[in-house]
Amino acid sequence: SMDVLVQWLETPGNYDRWRDSPSAACQDAFSFLKEPGIDHRSAGAIGTKIYRTKEKWGDVTTLLKDSGLFDAYKKGEVDAGIRASVNKKCPVYDRLSTVF
């Protein structure tokens, strides 16, 4: 379900809608997830998931910046250990970097 939620977030305008009008956007995301049969999350739970995922993304960004690795990471110039650490903390970090 996370992959489908990220697809929804990657759709131009959806993240901005969530930020500006979370209730309506979460209802739209709920409908989007329901299309492929993902109906175990309520609209409110989807909003919480987006919020927590954005927090994780922000935490990883802060960690990379504080350790002086942010620019190297963005250029793909970090070792596999750093990349694995990022993926462990926020598995969708790279995909959401274009959204957040």
PDB file of C-alpha atoms in Angstrom:
ATOM      1  CA  SER A   1       0.000   0.000   0.000  1.00  0.00           C
ATOM      2  CA  MET A   2       2.942   2.346   0.604  1.00  0.00           C
ATOM      3  CA  ASP A   3       3.962   2.124  -3.053  1.00  0.00           C
ATOM      4  CA  VAL A   4       0.473   3.162  -4.169  1.00  0.00           C
ATOM      5  CA  LEU A   5       0.379   5.978  -1.610  1.00  0.00           C
ATOM      6  CA  VAL A   6       3.732   7.241  -2.901  1.00  0.00           C
ATOM      7  CA  GLN A   7       2.330   7.104  -6.449  1.00  0.00           C
ATOM      8  CA  TRP A   8      -0.519   9.308  -5.252  1.00  0.00           C
ATOM      9  CA  LEU A   9       1.932  11.735  -3.620  1.00  0.00           C
ATOM     10  CA  GLU A  10       4.047  11.825  -6.793  1.00  0.00           C
ATOM     11  CA  THR A  11       1.045  12.940  -8.844  1.00  0.00           C
ATOM     12  CA  PRO A  12       1.542  16.667  -9.471  1.00  0.00           C
ATOM     13  CA  GLY A  13      -0.504  18.788  -7.097  1.00  0.00           C
ATOM     14  CA  ASN A  14      -1.498  16.049  -4.648  1.00  0.00           C
ATOM     15  CA  TYR A  15       1.082  16.840  -1.972  1.00  0.00           C
ATOM     16  CA  ASP A  16       0.219  20.545  -2.173  1.00  0.00           C
ATOM     17  CA  ARG A  17      -3.467  19.642  -1.788  1.00  0.00           C
ATOM     18  CA  TRP A  18      -2.644  17.490   1.242  1.00  0.00           C
ATOM     19  CA  ARG A  19      -0.655  20.316   2.786  1.00  0.00           C
ATOM     20  CA  ASP A  20      -3.375  22.915   2.101  1.00  0.00           C
ATOM     21  CA  SER A  21      -6.499  20.817   2.677  1.00  0.00           C
ATOM     22  CA  PRO A  22      -5.578  17.522   4.341  1.00  0.00           C
ATOM     23  CA  SER A  23      -9.108  16.183   4.849  1.00  0.00           C
ATOM     24  CA  ALA A  24     -10.168  16.485   1.214  1.00  0.00           C
ATOM     25  CA  ALA A  25      -6.804  15.248  -0.063  1.00  0.00           C
ATOM     26  CA  CYS A  26      -6.878  12.221   2.256  1.00  0.00           C
ATOM     27  CA  GLN A  27     -10.336  11.331   0.993  1.00  0.00           C
ATOM     28  CA  ASP A  28      -8.965  11.493  -2.559  1.00  0.00           C
ATOM     29  CA  ALA A  29      -5.960   9.361  -1.557  1.00  0.00           C
ATOM     30  CA  PHE A  30      -8.342   6.881   0.080  1.00  0.00           C
ATOM     31  CA  SER A  31     -10.230   6.543  -3.221  1.00  0.00           C
ATOM     32  CA  PHE A  32      -6.937   6.175  -5.108  1.00  0.00           C
ATOM     33  CA  LEU A  33      -5.804   3.362  -2.804  1.00  0.00           C
ATOM     34  CA  LYS A  34      -9.194   1.703  -2.992  1.00  0.00           C
ATOM     35  CA  GLU A  35      -8.959   1.308  -6.805  1.00  0.00           C
ATOM     36  CA  PRO A  36      -6.354  -1.505  -6.609  1.00  0.00           C
ATOM     37  CA  GLY A  37      -8.172  -3.036  -3.626  1.00  0.00           C
ATOM     38  CA  ILE A  38      -6.275  -1.378  -0.779  1.00  0.00           C
ATOM     39  CA  ASP A  39      -9.022  -0.541   1.667  1.00  0.00           C
ATOM     40  CA  HIS A  40      -7.567  -1.354   5.070  1.00  0.00           C
ATOM     41  CA  ARG A  41      -6.677   2.282   5.850  1.00  0.00           C
ATOM     42  CA  SER A  42      -9.160   5.016   6.659  1.00  0.00           C
ATOM     43  CA  ALA A  43      -8.732   8.496   5.186  1.00  0.00           C
ATOM     44  CA  GLY A  44      -7.521   9.655   8.610  1.00  0.00           C
ATOM     45  CA  ALA A  45      -4.970   6.846   8.800  1.00  0.00           C
ATOM     46  CA  ILE A  46      -3.725   7.814   5.348  1.00  0.00           C
ATOM     47  CA  GLY A  47      -3.184  11.378   6.563  1.00  0.00           C
ATOM     48  CA  THR A  48      -1.251  10.083   9.556  1.00  0.00           C
ATOM     49  CA  LYS A  49       0.849   7.854   7.286  1.00  0.00           C
ATOM     50  CA  ILE A  50       1.715  10.784   5.024  1.00  0.00           C
ATOM     51  CA  TYR A  51       2.592  12.954   8.039  1.00  0.00           C
ATOM     52  CA  ARG A  52       4.817  10.285   9.607  1.00  0.00           C
ATOM     53  CA  THR A  53       6.489   9.485   6.307  1.00  0.00           C
ATOM     54  CA  LYS A  54       7.235  13.182   5.788  1.00  0.00           C
ATOM     55  CA  GLU A  55       8.699  13.298   9.304  1.00  0.00           C
ATOM     56  CA  LYS A  56      10.972  10.328   8.527  1.00  0.00           C
ATOM     57  CA  TRP A  57      12.007  11.958   5.260  1.00  0.00           C
ATOM     58  CA  GLY A  58      12.805  15.184   7.116  1.00  0.00           C
ATOM     59  CA  ASP A  59      14.778  13.332   9.788  1.00  0.00           C
ATOM     60  CA  VAL A  60      16.918  11.638   7.132  1.00  0.00           C
ATOM     61  CA  THR A  61      17.463  14.930   5.301  1.00  0.00           C
ATOM     62  CA  THR A  62      18.552  16.591   8.555  1.00  0.00           C
ATOM     63  CA  LEU A  63      20.880  13.693   9.358  1.00  0.00           C
ATOM     64  CA  LEU A  64      22.485  13.857   5.909  1.00  0.00           C
ATOM     65  CA  LYS A  65      22.914  17.636   6.140  1.00  0.00           C
ATOM     66  CA  ASP A  66      24.264  17.531   9.699  1.00  0.00           C
ATOM     67  CA  SER A  67      26.817  14.893   8.710  1.00  0.00           C
ATOM     68  CA  GLY A  68      27.862  16.835   5.606  1.00  0.00           C
ATOM     69  CA  LEU A  69      26.665  14.071   3.283  1.00  0.00           C
ATOM     70  CA  PHE A  70      23.550  15.637   1.782  1.00  0.00           C
ATOM     71  CA  ASP A  71      25.148  16.935  -1.426  1.00  0.00           C
ATOM     72  CA  ALA A  72      27.171  13.751  -1.916  1.00  0.00           C
ATOM     73  CA  TYR A  73      24.034  11.660  -1.392  1.00  0.00           C
ATOM     74  CA  LYS A  74      22.082  13.682  -3.957  1.00  0.00           C
ATOM     75  CA  LYS A  75      24.921  13.175  -6.460  1.00  0.00           C
ATOM     76  CA  GLY A  76      25.084   9.427  -5.764  1.00  0.00           C
ATOM     77  CA  GLU A  77      28.565   9.750  -4.271  1.00  0.00           C
ATOM     78  CA  VAL A  78      28.012   7.956  -0.950  1.00  0.00           C
ATOM     79  CA  ASP A  79      28.950   4.392  -0.146  1.00  0.00           C
ATOM     80  CA  ALA A  80      26.499   1.520   0.050  1.00  0.00           C
ATOM     81  CA  GLY A  81      26.439   1.701   3.859  1.00  0.00           C
ATOM     82  CA  ILE A  82      25.102   5.267   3.870  1.00  0.00           C
ATOM     83  CA  ARG A  83      22.540   4.412   1.196  1.00  0.00           C
ATOM     84  CA  ALA A  84      21.434   1.343   3.201  1.00  0.00           C
ATOM     85  CA  SER A  85      21.091   3.479   6.330  1.00  0.00           C
ATOM     86  CA  VAL A  86      18.906   5.984   4.471  1.00  0.00           C
ATOM     87  CA  ASN A  87      16.752   3.191   3.041  1.00  0.00           C
ATOM     88  CA  LYS A  88      16.359   1.615   6.475  1.00  0.00           C
ATOM     89  CA  LYS A  89      15.203   4.886   8.041  1.00  0.00           C
ATOM     90  CA  CYS A  90      12.952   5.919   5.122  1.00  0.00           C
ATOM     91  CA  PRO A  91      12.599   3.315   2.355  1.00  0.00           C
ATOM     92  CA  VAL A  92      10.874   5.791   0.026  1.00  0.00           C
ATOM     93  CA  TYR A  93      13.335   8.647   0.656  1.00  0.00           C
ATOM     94  CA  ASP A  94      14.611   8.911  -2.900  1.00  0.00           C
ATOM     95  CA  ARG A  95      11.161   8.839  -4.471  1.00  0.00           C
ATOM     96  CA  LEU A  96       9.784  11.424  -2.068  1.00  0.00           C
ATOM     97  CA  SER A  97      12.707  13.800  -2.508  1.00  0.00           C
ATOM     98  CA  THR A  98      10.945  15.106  -5.612  1.00  0.00           C
ATOM     99  CA  VAL A  99       7.703  15.544  -3.641  1.00  0.00           C
ATOM    100  CA  PHE A 100       8.785  17.002  -0.291  1.00  0.00           C
TER     101      PHE A 100
END
